Tab-separated table of C-alpha atoms in Angstrom:
chain	number	residue	atom	x	y	z
A	1	VAL	CA	7.561	-91.595	-2.706
A	2	TYR	CA	10.832	-91.224	-0.786
A	3	LEU	CA	12.757	-94.462	-0.114
A	4	GLU	CA	15.448	-95.026	2.501
A	5	THR	CA	17.428	-98.287	2.705
A	6	TYR	CA	19.107	-99.790	5.786
A	7	GLY	CA	21.067	-103.040	6.152
A	8	CYS	CA	22.327	-105.542	3.605
A	9	GLN	CA	22.464	-105.773	-0.177
A	10	MET	CA	19.271	-107.851	-0.126
A	11	ASN	CA	17.592	-104.688	1.162
A	12	VAL	CA	19.084	-102.589	-1.631
A	13	ASN	CA	17.567	-105.112	-4.030
A	14	ASP	CA	14.244	-105.094	-2.142
A	15	THR	CA	14.152	-101.298	-2.473
A	16	GLU	CA	14.534	-101.643	-6.231
A	17	ILE	CA	11.726	-104.248	-6.360
A	18	ALA	CA	9.372	-102.106	-4.223
A	19	TRP	CA	10.117	-99.087	-6.388
A	20	ALA	CA	9.498	-101.052	-9.621
A	21	ILE	CA	6.051	-102.058	-8.291
A	22	LEU	CA	5.161	-98.511	-7.186
A	23	GLN	CA	6.403	-96.988	-10.437
A	24	LYS	CA	4.049	-99.276	-12.404
A	25	ASN	CA	1.244	-97.988	-10.189
A	26	GLY	CA	1.782	-94.348	-11.028
A	27	TYR	CA	4.136	-93.252	-8.240
A	28	ALA	CA	6.999	-90.844	-8.885
A	29	ARG	CA	10.204	-90.962	-6.847
A	30	THR	CA	11.814	-88.046	-5.047
A	31	LYS	CA	15.235	-87.631	-3.453
A	32	ASP	CA	13.907	-84.706	-1.397
A	33	LEU	CA	12.193	-85.663	1.848
A	34	ASP	CA	10.209	-82.409	1.900
A	35	GLU	CA	8.566	-83.248	-1.435
A	36	ALA	CA	7.410	-86.695	-0.358
A	37	ASP	CA	3.794	-87.795	0.133
A	38	VAL	CA	4.991	-91.239	1.193
A	39	VAL	CA	8.185	-92.157	3.088
A	40	LEU	CA	9.184	-95.829	3.019
A	41	LEU	CA	12.016	-97.220	5.173
A	42	VAL	CA	13.427	-100.587	4.068
A	43	THR	CA	14.637	-101.983	7.387
A	44	CYS	CA	17.051	-104.492	8.898
A	45	SER	CA	16.663	-106.721	11.984
A	46	VAL	CA	19.978	-108.527	12.128
A	47	ARG	CA	21.212	-106.633	15.181
A	48	GLU	CA	19.625	-104.473	17.838
A	49	LYS	CA	21.623	-101.454	16.675
A	50	ALA	CA	20.050	-101.647	13.208
A	51	GLU	CA	16.578	-101.569	14.738
A	52	GLN	CA	17.465	-98.739	17.120
A	53	THR	CA	18.510	-96.628	14.120
A	54	ILE	CA	14.985	-97.027	12.692
A	55	TRP	CA	13.224	-96.144	15.981
A	56	ASN	CA	15.364	-92.985	16.104
A	57	ARG	CA	14.563	-92.176	12.481
A	58	LEU	CA	10.830	-92.548	13.240
A	59	GLN	CA	11.108	-89.926	15.988
A	60	HIS	CA	12.557	-87.524	13.437
A	61	LEU	CA	9.765	-88.310	10.956
A	62	LYS	CA	7.137	-87.870	13.694
A	63	ALA	CA	7.958	-84.164	13.898
A	64	LEU	CA	7.853	-83.844	10.118
A	65	LYS	CA	4.465	-85.581	10.003
A	66	ALA	CA	3.042	-83.269	12.677
A	67	ARG	CA	4.182	-80.186	10.732
A	68	ARG	CA	2.579	-81.607	7.597
A	69	GLN	CA	-0.737	-82.200	9.343
A	70	GLN	CA	-0.844	-78.572	10.429
A	71	ALA	CA	-0.252	-77.529	6.819
A	72	ARG	CA	-2.955	-80.020	5.674
A	73	LEU	CA	-0.414	-81.935	3.553
A	74	PRO	CA	-0.669	-85.494	4.847
A	75	LEU	CA	2.473	-87.631	4.954
A	76	ARG	CA	2.237	-91.437	4.961
A	77	ILE	CA	5.035	-93.459	6.552
A	78	GLY	CA	5.766	-97.107	5.821
A	79	ILE	CA	8.122	-99.658	7.355
A	80	LEU	CA	9.225	-102.372	4.911
A	81	GLY	CA	11.441	-105.436	5.171
A	82	CYS	CA	12.790	-107.482	8.076
A	83	MET	CA	11.877	-105.230	10.980
A	84	ALA	CA	8.302	-104.995	9.669
A	85	GLU	CA	8.185	-108.788	9.728
A	86	ARG	CA	9.668	-109.129	13.211
A	87	LEU	CA	7.915	-106.295	15.032
A	88	LYS	CA	4.614	-105.701	13.240
A	89	GLU	CA	2.469	-105.278	16.368
A	90	GLU	CA	4.978	-103.122	18.175
A	91	ILE	CA	5.481	-100.816	15.193
A	92	LEU	CA	1.735	-100.312	14.677
A	93	HIS	CA	1.006	-99.714	18.369
A	94	ARG	CA	4.120	-98.009	19.675
A	95	GLU	CA	4.436	-95.643	16.748
A	96	LYS	CA	0.969	-94.495	15.805
A	97	LEU	CA	2.644	-92.465	13.073
A	98	VAL	CA	3.404	-95.547	10.955
A	99	ASP	CA	0.659	-96.050	8.354
A	100	VAL	CA	1.915	-99.076	6.426
A	101	VAL	CA	3.855	-102.180	7.464
A	102	ALA	CA	4.956	-104.577	4.688
A	103	GLY	CA	7.149	-107.655	5.122
A	104	PRO	CA	9.702	-108.864	2.529
A	105	ASP	CA	7.133	-111.004	0.688
A	106	ALA	CA	4.393	-108.330	0.592
A	107	TYR	CA	5.793	-105.671	-1.762
A	108	ARG	CA	3.258	-106.498	-4.497
A	109	ASP	CA	0.607	-105.429	-1.994
A	110	LEU	CA	2.118	-101.945	-1.455
A	111	PRO	CA	-0.279	-100.066	-3.789
A	112	ARG	CA	-3.291	-101.543	-1.926
A	113	LEU	CA	-1.753	-100.920	1.508
A	114	LEU	CA	-1.028	-97.295	0.591
A	115	ALA	CA	-4.585	-96.852	-0.709
A	116	VAL	CA	-5.937	-98.110	2.647
A	117	ALA	CA	-3.576	-95.681	4.428
A	118	GLU	CA	-4.959	-92.809	2.325
A	119	SER	CA	-8.274	-93.307	4.110
A	120	GLY	CA	-6.572	-92.792	7.463
A	121	GLN	CA	-6.314	-96.429	8.593
A	122	GLN	CA	-3.159	-98.377	9.384
A	123	ALA	CA	-2.486	-101.207	6.917
A	124	ALA	CA	-0.196	-104.216	7.300
A	125	ASN	CA	0.789	-107.327	5.382
A	126	VAL	CA	3.573	-109.476	6.803
A	127	LEU	CA	2.532	-112.817	5.348
A	128	LEU	CA	5.595	-114.844	4.442
A	129	SER	CA	5.288	-116.818	1.230
A	130	LEU	CA	6.614	-120.217	0.219
A	131	ASP	CA	6.963	-119.222	-3.421
A	132	GLU	CA	7.275	-115.423	-3.808
A	133	THR	CA	10.512	-114.632	-5.660
A	134	TYR	CA	9.341	-111.492	-7.551
A	135	ALA	CA	10.556	-113.355	-10.647
A	136	ASP	CA	8.459	-111.200	-12.996
A	137	VAL	CA	9.331	-107.865	-11.369
A	138	LEU	CA	12.405	-106.404	-13.042
A	139	PRO	CA	13.963	-104.212	-10.325
A	140	VAL	CA	14.552	-100.612	-11.295
A	141	GLN	CA	18.283	-100.038	-10.830
A	142	THR	CA	19.081	-97.131	-8.563
A	143	SER	CA	22.828	-97.456	-8.073
A	144	ALA	CA	24.973	-94.492	-9.045
A	145	GLY	CA	26.410	-94.508	-12.535
A	146	GLY	CA	24.909	-97.913	-13.158
A	147	THR	CA	28.293	-99.671	-13.296
A	148	THR	CA	27.338	-102.418	-10.830
A	149	ALA	CA	24.051	-104.122	-9.948
A	150	PHE	CA	22.676	-106.749	-7.573
A	151	VAL	CA	20.442	-109.534	-8.878
A	152	SER	CA	18.448	-111.548	-6.365
A	153	ILE	CA	18.435	-115.274	-7.245
A	154	MET	CA	16.634	-116.625	-4.173
A	155	ARG	CA	14.855	-115.486	-1.024
A	156	GLY	CA	14.718	-116.781	2.523
A	157	CYS	CA	16.926	-119.304	4.311
A	158	ASP	CA	16.481	-122.848	5.683
A	159	ASN	CA	19.689	-123.083	7.724
A	160	MET	CA	18.309	-122.083	11.133
A	161	CYS	CA	21.678	-121.099	12.625
A	162	SER	CA	20.834	-120.539	16.271
A	163	TYR	CA	21.803	-116.829	16.365
A	164	CYS	CA	20.046	-115.795	13.163
A	165	ILE	CA	16.736	-113.984	12.696
A	166	VAL	CA	16.737	-114.248	8.871
A	167	PRO	CA	14.614	-117.429	8.508
A	168	PHE	CA	11.964	-115.723	10.675
A	169	THR	CA	11.980	-112.383	8.839
A	170	ARG	CA	12.523	-113.640	5.281
A	171	GLY	CA	10.914	-117.064	5.439
A	172	ARG	CA	11.849	-120.351	3.817
A	173	GLU	CA	14.323	-120.744	1.010
A	174	ARG	CA	12.953	-120.552	-2.524
A	175	SER	CA	14.822	-120.002	-5.768
A	176	ARG	CA	13.898	-117.778	-8.649
A	177	PRO	CA	13.562	-119.482	-12.067
A	178	ILE	CA	16.795	-119.395	-14.092
A	179	ALA	CA	15.013	-117.922	-17.129
A	180	SER	CA	13.965	-114.778	-15.237
A	181	ILE	CA	17.476	-114.309	-13.780
A	182	LEU	CA	19.062	-114.594	-17.228
A	183	GLN	CA	16.522	-112.123	-18.635
A	184	GLU	CA	17.413	-109.588	-15.940
A	185	VAL	CA	21.183	-110.028	-16.423
A	186	ARG	CA	20.785	-109.603	-20.219
A	187	MET	CA	18.810	-106.412	-19.634
A	188	LEU	CA	21.544	-105.083	-17.314
A	189	SER	CA	24.196	-105.975	-19.886
A	190	ASP	CA	22.252	-104.024	-22.537
A	191	GLN	CA	22.145	-101.049	-20.140
A	192	GLY	CA	25.939	-101.132	-19.899
A	193	VAL	CA	26.217	-102.562	-16.365
A	194	LYS	CA	29.705	-104.053	-15.995
A	195	GLU	CA	29.411	-106.059	-12.790
A	196	VAL	CA	26.559	-108.153	-11.416
A	197	THR	CA	26.449	-109.696	-7.946
A	198	LEU	CA	24.101	-112.680	-7.590
A	199	LEU	CA	22.396	-112.357	-4.214
A	200	GLY	CA	20.881	-114.827	-1.795
A	201	GLN	CA	21.044	-115.699	1.896
A	202	ASN	CA	22.629	-119.002	0.825
A	203	VAL	CA	23.356	-118.874	-2.915
A	204	ASN	CA	25.048	-122.242	-3.271
A	205	SER	CA	21.931	-124.131	-2.167
A	206	TYR	CA	20.091	-122.561	-5.130
A	207	ARG	CA	17.744	-124.953	-6.925
A	208	ASP	CA	15.339	-124.030	-9.685
A	209	MET	CA	12.351	-126.398	-9.720
A	210	SER	CA	10.281	-124.332	-12.142
A	211	GLU	CA	10.383	-126.777	-15.032
A	212	VAL	CA	9.393	-130.432	-14.916
A	213	GLN	CA	12.538	-131.705	-16.648
A	214	PHE	CA	14.759	-130.286	-13.857
A	215	GLN	CA	13.017	-132.205	-11.120
A	216	SER	CA	14.769	-135.559	-11.354
A	217	THR	CA	18.413	-134.507	-10.898
A	218	ALA	CA	20.383	-136.058	-8.060
A	219	THR	CA	20.436	-134.862	-4.460
A	220	PRO	CA	23.656	-133.049	-3.483
A	221	VAL	CA	26.039	-134.730	-1.065
A	222	LEU	CA	27.854	-132.965	1.781
A	223	SER	CA	31.517	-133.791	2.224
A	224	ARG	CA	33.201	-135.078	5.377
A	225	GLY	CA	32.899	-132.817	8.406
A	226	PHE	CA	29.816	-130.945	7.177
A	227	SER	CA	26.232	-131.507	8.260
A	228	THR	CA	22.856	-129.785	7.954
A	229	VAL	CA	19.717	-129.554	10.099
A	230	TYR	CA	17.406	-129.871	7.107
A	231	LYS	CA	17.197	-132.712	4.626
A	232	ALA	CA	18.861	-131.943	1.274
A	233	LYS	CA	16.162	-131.758	-1.359
A	234	PRO	CA	16.455	-133.693	-4.613
A	235	GLY	CA	15.950	-132.244	-8.077
A	236	GLY	CA	16.315	-128.825	-9.565
A	237	LEU	CA	18.926	-126.923	-11.527
A	238	ARG	CA	21.798	-126.088	-9.192
A	239	PHE	CA	23.953	-123.042	-8.582
A	240	ALA	CA	26.802	-124.288	-10.811
A	241	HIS	CA	24.398	-124.420	-13.755
A	242	LEU	CA	23.137	-120.904	-13.063
A	243	LEU	CA	26.683	-119.519	-12.691
A	244	ASP	CA	27.682	-121.171	-15.970
A	245	GLN	CA	24.726	-119.625	-17.811
A	246	VAL	CA	25.073	-116.144	-16.271
A	247	SER	CA	28.804	-115.938	-17.024
A	248	ARG	CA	28.166	-116.679	-20.742
A	249	ILE	CA	25.875	-113.669	-21.259
A	250	ASP	CA	28.505	-110.955	-21.590
A	251	PRO	CA	32.286	-111.585	-21.621
A	252	GLU	CA	32.813	-107.940	-20.534
A	253	MET	CA	30.632	-108.296	-17.420
A	254	ARG	CA	32.126	-109.394	-14.110
A	255	ILE	CA	30.097	-111.859	-12.044
A	256	ARG	CA	30.226	-112.079	-8.244
A	257	PHE	CA	27.943	-113.863	-5.779
A	258	THR	CA	27.143	-113.622	-2.093
A	259	SER	CA	26.578	-115.170	0.310
A	260	PRO	CA	27.402	-118.875	0.046
A	261	HIS	CA	27.310	-121.257	3.034
A	262	PRO	CA	30.485	-123.280	3.674
A	263	LYS	CA	28.509	-126.520	4.021
A	264	ASP	CA	27.192	-126.332	0.438
A	265	PHE	CA	30.596	-126.167	-1.268
A	266	PRO	CA	32.032	-129.669	-1.144
A	267	ASP	CA	29.491	-131.038	-3.595
A	268	GLU	CA	29.992	-127.990	-5.789
A	269	ALA	CA	33.506	-128.661	-7.047
A	270	SER	CA	32.037	-127.517	-10.349
A	271	VAL	CA	31.414	-124.036	-8.864
A	272	LEU	CA	35.086	-123.714	-7.866
A	273	GLN	CA	36.120	-125.038	-11.274
A	274	LEU	CA	33.935	-122.442	-13.032
A	275	ILE	CA	35.429	-119.607	-10.967
A	276	GLN	CA	38.892	-120.796	-11.908
A	277	GLU	CA	38.106	-121.216	-15.630
A	278	ARG	CA	35.948	-118.218	-16.513
A	279	HIS	CA	37.774	-114.920	-16.861
A	280	ASN	CA	34.651	-112.934	-15.936
A	281	ILE	CA	33.759	-114.757	-12.695
A	282	CYS	CA	35.665	-112.940	-9.950
A	283	LYS	CA	38.291	-114.917	-8.056
A	284	GLN	CA	36.714	-113.951	-4.779
A	285	LEU	CA	34.722	-115.960	-2.248
A	286	HIS	CA	32.773	-115.017	0.834
A	287	LEU	CA	33.179	-117.869	3.338
A	288	PRO	CA	31.345	-116.844	6.531
A	289	ALA	CA	33.049	-118.643	9.430
A	290	GLN	CA	31.304	-116.875	12.401
A	291	SER	CA	33.698	-118.471	14.919
A	292	GLY	CA	36.992	-120.368	15.055
A	293	SER	CA	35.871	-122.640	17.893
A	294	THR	CA	34.253	-125.993	17.080
A	295	ARG	CA	32.323	-125.860	20.363
A	296	VAL	CA	30.836	-122.452	19.533
A	297	LEU	CA	30.159	-123.488	15.919
A	298	GLU	CA	28.125	-126.391	17.277
A	299	ALA	CA	26.130	-124.074	19.547
A	300	MET	CA	25.554	-121.818	16.520
A	301	ARG	CA	24.388	-124.877	14.489
A	302	ARG	CA	26.700	-124.010	11.618
A	303	GLY	CA	27.105	-127.598	10.471
A	304	TYR	CA	30.920	-127.776	10.417
A	305	THR	CA	33.954	-128.003	12.683
A	306	ARG	CA	36.951	-125.680	12.651
A	307	GLU	CA	38.927	-128.448	10.907
A	308	ALA	CA	36.325	-128.963	8.159
A	309	TYR	CA	36.210	-125.215	7.547
A	310	LEU	CA	40.016	-124.968	7.277
A	311	GLN	CA	40.058	-127.957	4.935
A	312	LEU	CA	37.538	-126.143	2.722
A	313	VAL	CA	39.710	-122.984	2.720
A	314	HIS	CA	42.700	-125.106	1.724
A	315	HIS	CA	40.682	-126.784	-1.055
A	316	VAL	CA	39.451	-123.392	-2.335
A	317	ARG	CA	42.975	-121.951	-2.405
A	318	GLU	CA	44.263	-125.011	-4.283
A	319	SER	CA	41.389	-124.822	-6.807
A	320	ILE	CA	41.561	-121.050	-7.375
A	321	PRO	CA	45.112	-119.680	-7.149
A	322	GLY	CA	45.200	-116.093	-5.860
A	323	VAL	CA	41.595	-116.186	-4.602
A	324	SER	CA	40.500	-113.315	-2.343
A	325	LEU	CA	38.580	-114.451	0.761
A	326	SER	CA	36.109	-112.562	2.921
A	327	SER	CA	34.249	-113.717	6.028
A	328	ASP	CA	31.807	-112.865	8.831
A	329	PHE	CA	32.529	-113.234	12.545
A	330	ILE	CA	30.449	-112.866	15.707
A	331	ALA	CA	32.216	-111.910	18.952
A	332	GLY	CA	30.788	-113.002	22.301
A	333	PHE	CA	28.187	-115.600	21.291
A	334	CYS	CA	26.353	-117.443	24.095
A	335	GLY	CA	28.752	-119.447	26.254
A	336	GLU	CA	31.894	-118.243	24.426
A	337	THR	CA	34.932	-118.586	26.697
A	338	GLU	CA	38.225	-116.727	26.398
A	339	GLU	CA	39.706	-119.905	24.916
A	340	ASP	CA	36.945	-120.056	22.255
A	341	HIS	CA	37.639	-116.423	21.447
A	342	GLN	CA	41.380	-117.102	21.070
A	343	GLN	CA	40.550	-119.872	18.598
A	344	THR	CA	38.748	-117.285	16.470
A	345	VAL	CA	41.787	-115.014	16.733
A	346	SER	CA	44.014	-117.865	15.552
A	347	LEU	CA	41.635	-118.676	12.655
A	348	LEU	CA	41.881	-115.057	11.494
A	349	ARG	CA	45.671	-115.346	11.584
A	350	GLU	CA	45.738	-118.720	9.862
A	351	VAL	CA	43.403	-117.858	6.975
A	352	ARG	CA	44.379	-114.169	6.535
A	353	TYR	CA	41.176	-112.814	4.978
A	354	ASN	CA	41.199	-109.858	2.577
A	355	ILE	CA	37.819	-108.515	3.702
A	356	GLY	CA	35.963	-109.042	6.996
A	357	PHE	CA	32.607	-108.215	8.599
A	358	LEU	CA	32.867	-108.456	12.380
A	359	PHE	CA	30.156	-107.806	14.974
A	360	ALA	CA	29.403	-108.295	18.641
A	361	TYR	CA	26.630	-110.828	19.290
A	362	SER	CA	23.150	-109.371	19.650
A	363	MET	CA	20.432	-111.731	20.954
A	364	ARG	CA	17.273	-111.764	18.759
A	365	GLN	CA	13.851	-112.970	19.877
A	366	LYS	CA	12.375	-116.014	18.068
A	367	THR	CA	15.814	-117.516	17.366
A	368	ARG	CA	16.882	-120.867	18.810
A	369	ALA	CA	19.558	-119.118	20.892
A	370	TYR	CA	16.819	-116.977	22.488
A	371	HIS	CA	14.880	-120.081	23.556
A	372	ARG	CA	17.737	-122.461	24.412
A	373	LEU	CA	20.891	-120.521	25.279
A	374	HIS	CA	22.001	-117.771	27.667
A	375	ASP	CA	23.419	-114.499	26.414
A	376	ASP	CA	26.015	-114.723	29.180
A	377	VAL	CA	29.025	-112.846	27.780
A	378	PRO	CA	29.014	-109.366	29.397
A	379	ALA	CA	28.699	-106.387	27.021
A	380	ASP	CA	32.138	-105.015	27.904
A	381	VAL	CA	33.739	-108.416	27.231
A	382	LYS	CA	31.961	-108.639	23.847
A	383	LYS	CA	33.247	-105.179	23.044
A	384	SER	CA	36.867	-105.916	23.944
A	385	ARG	CA	36.806	-109.266	22.086
A	386	LEU	CA	35.355	-107.577	19.021
A	387	GLU	CA	38.079	-104.910	19.177
A	388	GLU	CA	40.750	-107.608	19.346
A	389	LEU	CA	39.231	-109.493	16.368
A	390	ILE	CA	39.085	-106.291	14.312
A	391	ALA	CA	42.706	-105.418	15.151
A	392	VAL	CA	43.922	-108.902	14.185
A	393	PHE	CA	41.806	-108.955	11.036
A	394	ARG	CA	43.228	-105.562	9.939
A	395	GLU	CA	46.790	-106.596	10.634
A	396	GLU	CA	46.413	-109.765	8.531
A	397	ALA	CA	44.450	-108.016	5.745
A	398	ALA	CA	47.196	-105.385	5.516
A	399	ARG	CA	49.744	-108.210	5.075
A	400	ALA	CA	47.586	-109.906	2.430
A	401	ASN	CA	47.165	-106.611	0.567
A	402	GLU	CA	50.849	-105.673	0.836
A	403	ALA	CA	51.638	-108.829	-1.144
A	404	MET	CA	50.025	-107.071	-4.124
A	405	VAL	CA	52.401	-104.091	-4.104
A	406	GLY	CA	54.322	-104.081	-7.382
A	407	GLN	CA	51.683	-106.137	-9.185
A	408	SER	CA	49.305	-104.758	-11.777
A	409	GLN	CA	45.613	-105.214	-10.990
A	410	LEU	CA	42.610	-105.053	-13.298
A	411	VAL	CA	40.221	-102.480	-11.854
A	412	LEU	CA	36.623	-101.665	-12.776
A	413	VAL	CA	36.311	-97.873	-12.460
A	414	GLU	CA	33.357	-96.846	-10.261
A	415	GLY	CA	33.849	-93.080	-10.082
A	416	PRO	CA	35.707	-90.318	-8.233
A	417	SER	CA	37.349	-91.233	-4.922
A	418	LYS	CA	35.432	-89.982	-1.870
A	419	ARG	CA	38.512	-88.287	-0.442
A	420	SER	CA	39.889	-86.540	-3.485
A	421	ALA	CA	38.415	-85.202	-6.718
A	422	SER	CA	41.730	-85.744	-8.501
A	423	GLU	CA	41.600	-89.523	-7.896
A	424	LEU	CA	39.392	-92.312	-9.168
A	425	CYS	CA	38.234	-95.345	-7.279
A	426	GLY	CA	37.261	-98.854	-8.333
A	427	ARG	CA	37.580	-102.485	-7.274
A	428	ASN	CA	39.895	-105.237	-8.354
A	429	ASP	CA	38.875	-108.814	-9.050
A	430	GLY	CA	39.152	-109.627	-5.336
A	431	ASN	CA	36.653	-106.840	-4.493
A	432	ILE	CA	39.326	-104.706	-2.824
A	433	LYS	CA	39.091	-100.948	-3.283
A	434	VAL	CA	41.793	-99.463	-5.496
A	435	ILE	CA	42.536	-95.712	-5.686
A	436	PHE	CA	44.563	-94.137	-8.494
A	437	PRO	CA	45.070	-90.695	-10.091
A	438	ASP	CA	42.472	-89.449	-12.569
A	439	ALA	CA	45.001	-88.909	-15.368
A	440	GLU	CA	45.179	-89.381	-19.115
A	441	THR	CA	46.308	-92.819	-20.196
A	442	GLU	CA	46.606	-94.898	-23.322
A	443	ASP	CA	44.210	-97.560	-24.505
A	444	ALA	CA	45.648	-101.081	-24.570
A	445	ALA	CA	44.437	-101.455	-28.154
A	446	GLY	CA	47.104	-98.837	-28.811
A	447	CYS	CA	44.969	-96.703	-31.077
A	448	GLY	CA	44.745	-92.946	-31.135
A	449	ALA	CA	44.868	-90.185	-28.562
A	450	PRO	CA	45.231	-90.635	-24.791
A	451	VAL	CA	41.958	-91.262	-22.929
A	452	ARG	CA	40.551	-90.503	-19.479
A	453	ALA	CA	39.079	-93.449	-17.604
A	454	GLN	CA	35.294	-93.281	-17.102
A	455	PRO	CA	33.023	-95.227	-14.700
A	456	GLY	CA	32.439	-98.638	-16.299
A	457	ASP	CA	35.919	-98.784	-17.890
A	458	TYR	CA	38.431	-101.487	-17.031
A	459	VAL	CA	41.929	-100.182	-16.329
A	460	LEU	CA	45.239	-101.731	-15.322
A	461	VAL	CA	46.702	-100.187	-12.177
A	462	LYS	CA	50.167	-100.906	-10.813
A	463	VAL	CA	49.891	-101.113	-7.018
A	464	THR	CA	52.337	-98.840	-5.179
A	465	SER	CA	51.031	-99.062	-1.597
A	466	ALA	CA	48.473	-100.977	0.472
A	467	SER	CA	46.547	-100.792	3.739
A	468	SER	CA	44.080	-103.212	5.361
A	469	GLN	CA	41.229	-101.601	3.410
A	470	THR	CA	42.614	-100.237	0.143
A	471	LEU	CA	45.262	-100.421	-2.534
A	472	LYS	CA	46.771	-97.325	-4.145
A	473	GLY	CA	48.513	-97.253	-7.475
A	474	VAL	CA	49.390	-95.654	-10.789
A	475	LEU	CA	47.339	-95.978	-13.949
A	476	LEU	CA	48.968	-98.083	-16.691
A	477	CYS	CA	46.300	-98.187	-19.430
A	478	ARG	CA	42.650	-98.697	-20.258
A	479	THR	CA	41.799	-102.252	-21.344
A	480	THR	CA	38.936	-104.751	-21.564
A	481	LEU	CA	38.052	-107.728	-19.392
A	482	SER	CA	38.575	-110.193	-22.250
A	483	ARG	CA	41.906	-108.683	-23.347
A	484	SER	CA	43.338	-108.674	-19.840
A	485	ALA	CA	42.349	-112.334	-19.436
A	486	VAL	CA	44.509	-113.335	-22.413
A	487	HIS	CA	47.671	-111.722	-20.977
């Protein structure tokens, strides 16, 4: 089987789950397309461009499949993930070359679907589940060097933001039992993984209801200025509890999480407190804003005003000194005026994010915006607004990063830099890329001969220059996460 992943980190994790299931069923994995008997594409539906990439890829595979048929070496092609969920009929009919279609909750069914495809029939399962979390499937890690890993803690989303396809492609929110998450993180720690990112569409609304004694805990409260379209559910072990437990497993393992929803923070002062207290929980938060205009935020059904969002940012910065912030923004949402757009520009300036993900709005069928709103911002206007947002974001990120010049940063080494074999690359606590020379250095324990930093090592790097995307610096020494926390 040959696997190709498109889209977000959830899809990287889905690929690992699908592979774990296939491996148990006797499949071997190849990195060479020409060796494959089965090609599986794990797809994304968030924007039209992501889907277009897959349609184009299918055209390429069509030719390969035809050549195989002539040589009597059948090739089976499968579409997995969000696009499978959204466009099942169209994929099966428009592209007769697709043999298997499996939605995000149907990976356990892959062996059966592939067996049906062997007999020459198309096979599909896009049933969304209310309880599938793949809790008992330990994903087979595929990331290079095995320094970092993603651990899925929940699936689906209940927020129903008006622009978003996710609730329709990934279903309702359900959380994986804490015990299975802790088991997976322990296993990764034993394998030498040094950084784990807890993944979910909305991690801070996590609630584990798997054991009876958790079911009577109080319902969370939203703070002033935040609202939600669904009723908060009582009971369950919350995200703060999970974060506490995960961070205790290995003091040398960094913990990150993504993506939280701004509306679920106020009640979670304990989450902010944990980030501040624990040396191995990264001082970095993803706070997706989407827009700086209260009017647009209301149309998006985000559940907060500009003011409430800024108050949250202020609260976060007070609670966690030196925190690194990242965010998502959509340019040209339905009904966005030039004034709304300028409010987003001013939010970018006011908050000064370290990392940003910015996109032009792309209308998706099934969403509330598709049924209730008009996609009335012309494509060229979306494009120019997006370009302005990106320029402003980069300018502010460069300023934020320049403030680190002269400081020493703790960096987890990931491997050689893409641009130069004589440099290494890693990330600091704030998830910003740091590049430094691959040179001999001393160990902070001060014992013995000079060492060369390896992937998975922690090193101290003194920052000498910065751009909007990266920091560059000189290597000071190799150290450990716990030791650097003491100093």
